Coordinates of C-alpha atoms in Angstrom, one line a residue:
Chain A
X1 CA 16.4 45.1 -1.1
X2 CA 12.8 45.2 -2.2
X3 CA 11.8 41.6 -3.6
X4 CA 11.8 41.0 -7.1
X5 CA 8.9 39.7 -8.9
X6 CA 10.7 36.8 -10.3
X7 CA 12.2 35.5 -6.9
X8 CA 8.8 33.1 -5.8
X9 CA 9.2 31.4 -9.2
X10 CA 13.1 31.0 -8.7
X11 CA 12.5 27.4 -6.5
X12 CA 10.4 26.2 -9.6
X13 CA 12.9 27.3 -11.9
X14 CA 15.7 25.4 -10.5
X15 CA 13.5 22.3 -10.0
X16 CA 12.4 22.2 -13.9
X17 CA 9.0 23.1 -12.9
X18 CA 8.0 25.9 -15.3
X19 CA 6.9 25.3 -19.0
X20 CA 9.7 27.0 -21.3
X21 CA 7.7 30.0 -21.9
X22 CA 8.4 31.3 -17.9
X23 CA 11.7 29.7 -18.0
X24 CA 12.6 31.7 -21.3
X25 CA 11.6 34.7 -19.2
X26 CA 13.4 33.9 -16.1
X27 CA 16.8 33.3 -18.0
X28 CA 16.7 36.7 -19.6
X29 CA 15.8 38.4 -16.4
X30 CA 18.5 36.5 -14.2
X31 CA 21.1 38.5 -16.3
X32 CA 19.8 41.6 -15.3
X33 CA 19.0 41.1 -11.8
X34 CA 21.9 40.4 -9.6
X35 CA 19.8 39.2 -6.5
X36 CA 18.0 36.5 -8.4
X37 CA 21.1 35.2 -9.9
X38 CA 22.8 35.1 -6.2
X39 CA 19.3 33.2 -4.8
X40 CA 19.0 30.8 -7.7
X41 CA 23.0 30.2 -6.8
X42 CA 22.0 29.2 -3.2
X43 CA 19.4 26.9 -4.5
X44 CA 21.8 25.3 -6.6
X45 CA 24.6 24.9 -3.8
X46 CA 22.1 23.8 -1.1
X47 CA 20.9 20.9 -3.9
X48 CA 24.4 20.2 -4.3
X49 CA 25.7 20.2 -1.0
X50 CA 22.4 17.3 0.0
X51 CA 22.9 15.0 -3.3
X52 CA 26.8 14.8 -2.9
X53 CA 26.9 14.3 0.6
X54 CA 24.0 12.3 1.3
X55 CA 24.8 8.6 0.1
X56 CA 22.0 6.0 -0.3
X57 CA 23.0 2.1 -1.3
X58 CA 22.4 1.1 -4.8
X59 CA 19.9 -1.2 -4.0
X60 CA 19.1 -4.4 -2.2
X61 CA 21.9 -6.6 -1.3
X62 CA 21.0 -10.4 -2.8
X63 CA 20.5 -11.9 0.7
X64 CA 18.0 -8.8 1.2
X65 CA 16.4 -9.8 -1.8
X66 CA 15.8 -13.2 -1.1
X67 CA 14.4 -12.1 2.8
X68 CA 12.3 -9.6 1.2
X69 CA 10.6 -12.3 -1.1
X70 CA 10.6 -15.0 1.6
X71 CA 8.7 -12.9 3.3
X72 CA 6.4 -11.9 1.2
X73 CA 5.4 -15.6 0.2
X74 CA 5.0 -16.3 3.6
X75 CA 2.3 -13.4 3.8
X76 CA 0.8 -15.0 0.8
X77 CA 0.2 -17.8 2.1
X78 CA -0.8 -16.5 5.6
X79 CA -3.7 -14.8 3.1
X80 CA -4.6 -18.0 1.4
X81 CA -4.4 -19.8 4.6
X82 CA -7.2 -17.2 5.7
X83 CA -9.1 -17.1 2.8
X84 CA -9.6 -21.0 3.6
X85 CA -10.6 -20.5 6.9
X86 CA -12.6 -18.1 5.9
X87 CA -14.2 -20.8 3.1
X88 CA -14.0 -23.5 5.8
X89 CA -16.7 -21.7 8.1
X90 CA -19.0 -20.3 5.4
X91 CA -19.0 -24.2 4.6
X92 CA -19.2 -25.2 8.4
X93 CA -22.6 -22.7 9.0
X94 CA -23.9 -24.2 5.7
X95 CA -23.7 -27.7 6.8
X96 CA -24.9 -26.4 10.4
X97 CA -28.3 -24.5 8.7
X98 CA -29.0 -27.9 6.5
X99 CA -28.6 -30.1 9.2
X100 CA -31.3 -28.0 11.2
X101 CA -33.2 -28.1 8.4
X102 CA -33.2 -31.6 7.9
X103 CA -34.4 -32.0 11.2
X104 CA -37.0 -29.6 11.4
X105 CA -38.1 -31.4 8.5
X106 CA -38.6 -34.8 10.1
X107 CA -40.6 -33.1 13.3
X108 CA -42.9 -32.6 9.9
X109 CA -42.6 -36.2 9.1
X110 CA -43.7 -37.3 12.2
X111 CA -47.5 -36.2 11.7
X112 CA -49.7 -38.6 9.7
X113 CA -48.7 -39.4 6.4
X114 CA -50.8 -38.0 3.4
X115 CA -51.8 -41.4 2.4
X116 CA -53.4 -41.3 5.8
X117 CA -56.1 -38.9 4.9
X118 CA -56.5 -40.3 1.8
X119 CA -57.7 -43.3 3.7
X120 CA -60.4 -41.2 5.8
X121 CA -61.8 -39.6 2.5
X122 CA -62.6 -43.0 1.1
X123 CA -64.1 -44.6 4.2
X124 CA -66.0 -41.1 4.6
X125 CA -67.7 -41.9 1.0
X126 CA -68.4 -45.0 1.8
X127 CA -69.9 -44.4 4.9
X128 CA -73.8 -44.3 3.5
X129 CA -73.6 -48.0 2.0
X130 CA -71.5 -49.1 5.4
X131 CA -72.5 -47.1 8.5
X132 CA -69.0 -49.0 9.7
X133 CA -67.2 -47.3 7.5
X134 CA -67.5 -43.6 9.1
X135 CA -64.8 -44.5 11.5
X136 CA -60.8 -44.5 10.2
X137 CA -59.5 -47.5 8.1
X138 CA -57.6 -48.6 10.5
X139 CA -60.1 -47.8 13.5
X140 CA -62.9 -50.2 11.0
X141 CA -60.1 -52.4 10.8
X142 CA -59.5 -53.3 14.5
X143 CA -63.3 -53.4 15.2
X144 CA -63.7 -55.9 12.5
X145 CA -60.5 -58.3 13.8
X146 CA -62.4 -58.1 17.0
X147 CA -65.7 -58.8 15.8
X148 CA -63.7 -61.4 13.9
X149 CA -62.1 -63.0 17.3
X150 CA -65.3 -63.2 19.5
X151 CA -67.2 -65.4 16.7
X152 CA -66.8 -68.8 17.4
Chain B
X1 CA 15.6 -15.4 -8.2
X2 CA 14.0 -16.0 -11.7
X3 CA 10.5 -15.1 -12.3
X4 CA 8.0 -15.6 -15.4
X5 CA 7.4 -12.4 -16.6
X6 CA 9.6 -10.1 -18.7
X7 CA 10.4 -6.2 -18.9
X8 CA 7.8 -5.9 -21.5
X9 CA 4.9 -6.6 -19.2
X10 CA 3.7 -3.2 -17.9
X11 CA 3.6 -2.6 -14.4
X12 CA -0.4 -2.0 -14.4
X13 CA -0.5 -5.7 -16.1
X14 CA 1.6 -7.1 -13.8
X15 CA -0.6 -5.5 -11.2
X16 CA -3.9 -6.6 -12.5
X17 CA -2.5 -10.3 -12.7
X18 CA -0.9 -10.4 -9.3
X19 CA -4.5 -9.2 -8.0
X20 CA -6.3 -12.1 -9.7
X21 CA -3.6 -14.4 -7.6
X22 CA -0.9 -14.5 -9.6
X23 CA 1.9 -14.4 -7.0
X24 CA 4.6 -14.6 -9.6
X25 CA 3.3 -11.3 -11.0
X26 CA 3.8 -9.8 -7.9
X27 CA 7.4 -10.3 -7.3
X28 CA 8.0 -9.9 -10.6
X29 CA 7.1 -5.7 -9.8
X30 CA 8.6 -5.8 -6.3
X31 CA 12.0 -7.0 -8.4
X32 CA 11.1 -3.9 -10.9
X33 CA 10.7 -1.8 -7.6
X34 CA 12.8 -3.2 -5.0
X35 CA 15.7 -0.9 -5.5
X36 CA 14.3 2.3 -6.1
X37 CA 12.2 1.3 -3.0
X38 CA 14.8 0.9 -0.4
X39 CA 16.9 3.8 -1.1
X40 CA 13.9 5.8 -0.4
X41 CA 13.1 3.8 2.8
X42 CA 16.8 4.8 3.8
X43 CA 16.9 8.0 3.0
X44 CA 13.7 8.0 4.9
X45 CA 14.4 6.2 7.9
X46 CA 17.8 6.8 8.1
X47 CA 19.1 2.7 8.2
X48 CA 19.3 -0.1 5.6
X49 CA 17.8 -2.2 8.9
X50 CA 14.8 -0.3 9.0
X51 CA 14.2 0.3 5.9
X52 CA 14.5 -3.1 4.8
X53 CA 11.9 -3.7 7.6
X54 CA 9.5 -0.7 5.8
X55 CA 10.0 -2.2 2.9
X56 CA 8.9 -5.2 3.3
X57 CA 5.7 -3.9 5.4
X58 CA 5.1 -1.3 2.4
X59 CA 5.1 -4.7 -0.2
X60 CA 3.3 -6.5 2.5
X61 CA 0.3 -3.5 2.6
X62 CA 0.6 -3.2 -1.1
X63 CA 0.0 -7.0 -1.9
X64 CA -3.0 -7.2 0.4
X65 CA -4.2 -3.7 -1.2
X66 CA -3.9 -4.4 -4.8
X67 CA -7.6 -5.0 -5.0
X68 CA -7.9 -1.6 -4.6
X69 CA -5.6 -0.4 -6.6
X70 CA -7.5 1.5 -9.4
X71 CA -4.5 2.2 -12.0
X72 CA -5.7 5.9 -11.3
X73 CA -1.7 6.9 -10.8
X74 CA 0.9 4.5 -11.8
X75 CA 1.9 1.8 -9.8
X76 CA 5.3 3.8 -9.4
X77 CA 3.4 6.7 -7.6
X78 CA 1.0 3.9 -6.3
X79 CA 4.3 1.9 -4.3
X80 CA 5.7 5.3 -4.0
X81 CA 3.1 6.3 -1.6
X82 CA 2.7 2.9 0.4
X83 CA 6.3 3.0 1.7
X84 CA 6.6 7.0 2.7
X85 CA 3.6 6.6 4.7
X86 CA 4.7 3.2 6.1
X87 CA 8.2 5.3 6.4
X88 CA 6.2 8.1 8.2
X89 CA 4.0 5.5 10.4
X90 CA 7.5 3.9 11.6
X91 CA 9.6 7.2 12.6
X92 CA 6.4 8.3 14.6
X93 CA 6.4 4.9 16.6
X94 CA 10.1 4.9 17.1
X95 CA 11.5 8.0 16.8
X96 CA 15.1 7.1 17.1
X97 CA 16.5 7.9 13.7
X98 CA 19.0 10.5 15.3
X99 CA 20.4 7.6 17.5
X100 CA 20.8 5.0 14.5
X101 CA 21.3 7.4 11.4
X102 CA 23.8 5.1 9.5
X103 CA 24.3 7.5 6.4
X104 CA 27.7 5.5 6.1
X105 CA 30.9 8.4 5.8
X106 CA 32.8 7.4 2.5
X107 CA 36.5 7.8 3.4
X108 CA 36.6 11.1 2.7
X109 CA 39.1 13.7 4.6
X110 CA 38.1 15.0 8.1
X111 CA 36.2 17.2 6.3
X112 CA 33.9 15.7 4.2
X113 CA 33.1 13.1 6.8
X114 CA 32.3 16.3 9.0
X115 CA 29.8 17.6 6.0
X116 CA 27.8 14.1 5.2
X117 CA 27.1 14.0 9.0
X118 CA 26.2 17.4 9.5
X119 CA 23.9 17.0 5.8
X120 CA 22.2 13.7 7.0
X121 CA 21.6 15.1 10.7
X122 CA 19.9 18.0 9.3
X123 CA 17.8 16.4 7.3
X124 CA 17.1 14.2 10.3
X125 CA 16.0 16.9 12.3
X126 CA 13.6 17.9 9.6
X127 CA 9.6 17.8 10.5
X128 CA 8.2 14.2 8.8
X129 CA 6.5 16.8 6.1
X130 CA 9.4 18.5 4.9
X131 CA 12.0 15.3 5.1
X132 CA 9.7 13.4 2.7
X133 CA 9.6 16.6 -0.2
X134 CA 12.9 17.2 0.1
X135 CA 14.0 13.6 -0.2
X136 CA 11.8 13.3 -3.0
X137 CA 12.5 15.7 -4.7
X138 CA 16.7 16.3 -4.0
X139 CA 17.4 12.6 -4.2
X140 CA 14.5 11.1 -6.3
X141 CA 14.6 13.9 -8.7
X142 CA 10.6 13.8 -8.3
X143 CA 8.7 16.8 -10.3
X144 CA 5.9 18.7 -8.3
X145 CA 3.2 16.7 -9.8
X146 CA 4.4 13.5 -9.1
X147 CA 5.3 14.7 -5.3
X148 CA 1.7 15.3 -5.2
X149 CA 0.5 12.7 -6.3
X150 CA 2.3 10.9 -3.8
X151 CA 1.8 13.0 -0.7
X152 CA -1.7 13.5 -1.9
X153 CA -1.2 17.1 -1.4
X154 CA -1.9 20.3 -3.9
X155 CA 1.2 20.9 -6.2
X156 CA 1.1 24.9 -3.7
X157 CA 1.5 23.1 -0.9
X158 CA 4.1 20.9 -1.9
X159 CA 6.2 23.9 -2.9
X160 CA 5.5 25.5 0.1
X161 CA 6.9 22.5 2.1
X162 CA 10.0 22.5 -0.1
X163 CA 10.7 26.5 0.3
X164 CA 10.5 26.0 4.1
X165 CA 12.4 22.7 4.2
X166 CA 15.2 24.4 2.3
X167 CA 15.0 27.3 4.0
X168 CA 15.3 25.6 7.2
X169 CA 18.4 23.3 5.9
X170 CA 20.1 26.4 5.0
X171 CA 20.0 27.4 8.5
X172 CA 21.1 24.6 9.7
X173 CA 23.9 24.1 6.8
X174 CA 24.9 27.7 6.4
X175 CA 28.7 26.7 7.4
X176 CA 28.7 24.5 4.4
X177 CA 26.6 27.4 2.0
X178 CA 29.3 30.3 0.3

């Protein structure tokens, strides 16, 4: 039997897949055409014969239920429980990088204080009224204690 | 197990909440879902022990994806979609639903004992592609578009899947077929 025109849109017809224009068209034509109306039957009993004989359950039983959400609050929590870990060592390399910093600062410290230099500039402009005074204050001021200790 | 939010909340709400952290919000759409859900998983899989176990994997995947979730197709097609590939990812690393098929015989005659087995093997038997159109479209009465959108397939190949699923049960079930 040479294939009818209509037979490749048969399968959509039977699943409610046309728009009611082509359905229109395929209900008028199945009267006339006896090999579409016997495929469109054996559509129909092979949908059948699946739905009635295939049997799901209704649904989850209650104890299912309760597992399924058990379960799922346990992987909740296995997220939070990550997401603070995940906090916890962003926090941990934070602390790490300030203390570093903290002490690289103090390697800093350790060179003369700026009050130091201050010093020198002052004894430097008062060097021409004090020809002692071209050496650091406190370089002056240990020369002068031991000037200070060999006078009688 | 009572829950804060009511039918009225939409699905996408309840989505958007539960992916701010609002845990309630979540089960509160896995108790909307939950049924639908598993039958799926059974008819997938074949068991109501491994499909609870999909099940919970898909809700698993799905809570931990919801930030992705873009509301683009509806949280139906959305869950929909988690649990037949978590379905598909399961049979391929067991492959042992034709040991454990349950598909429990209602006490029927000889007969239609016979018929449910023979219905539920062939399906079985079916490649992964054509199990999941047919089951969604024989027993969750899915439309083309919507099988689609889940198998993130064109709506021609989805048909195509469907003619050569049938045609292959109809092979296999022609002692049942007039």
């Amino acid at each position: 039997m040479a294939e009818c025109e209509y037979q490749n849109s048969l399968m959509a017809y039977h699943d409610g897949s046309l728009d009611p224009q082509r359905s229109a068209q395929i209900e008028s034509h199945l009267a006339q055409c006896p090999g579409c109306s016997a495929e469109l039957a054996r559509l129909r009993s092979l949908s059948q014969l699946i739905q009635s004989n295939v049997s799901l359950p209704a649904g989850l039983s209650q104890i299912a239920r309760h597992r399924l959400h058990a379960r799922l609050d346990s992987a909740m929590d296995d997220g939070i429980l990550r997401a603070a870990r995940f906090i916890s060592a962003i926090a941990a390399c934070v602390v790490v990088g300030c203390s570093i910093g903290l002490l690289r600062a103090r390697d800093v410290s350790a060179a003369p204080p700026p009050w130091v230099d201050v010093a020198v500039q002052t004894d430097t402009a008062a060097a021409s009224a004090n020809p002692d005074a071209s050496t650091p204050a406190a370089v002056w001021y240990l020369a002068s204690a031991n000037r200070s200790d060999e006078s009688p | 197990l009572a829950r804060n939010y009511t039918n009225e909340v939409e699905d996408a709400e309840l989505a958007s909440r539960a992916a701010h952290g609002d845990a309630d919000a979540f089960h509160a759409l896995v108790d909307r879902h939950a049924d639908r859900l598993f039958r799926l998983a059974v008819a997938l899989v074949g068991n109501s022990a491994d499909a609870e176990d999909v099940l919970q994997e898909s809700l698993i995947g799905a809570f931990r994806g919801l930030s992705g979730f873009q509301g683009r197709s509806s949280v139906k097609t959305w869950l929909t979609r988690i649990l037949v590939n978590q379905a598909a990812k399961f049979r391929r690393s067991k492959r042992k639903m034709a040991a454990v098929s349950e598909f429990e015989p209602s006490p029927d005659k000889a007969v239609g004992v016979a018929a449910k087995m023979d219905v539920n093997a062939a399906i079985s038997e079916l490649s992964p592609e054509h199990r999941q159109v047919i089951v969604l479209r024989e027993l969750e009465n899915m439309s083309y578009d919507e099988i689609a959108e889940v198998l993130q397939v064109p709506q021609g190949t989805v048909e195509s899947r469907l003619h050569r699923a049938r045609e292959a049960l109809r092979e296999k079930l022609k002692a049942y077929l007039a």
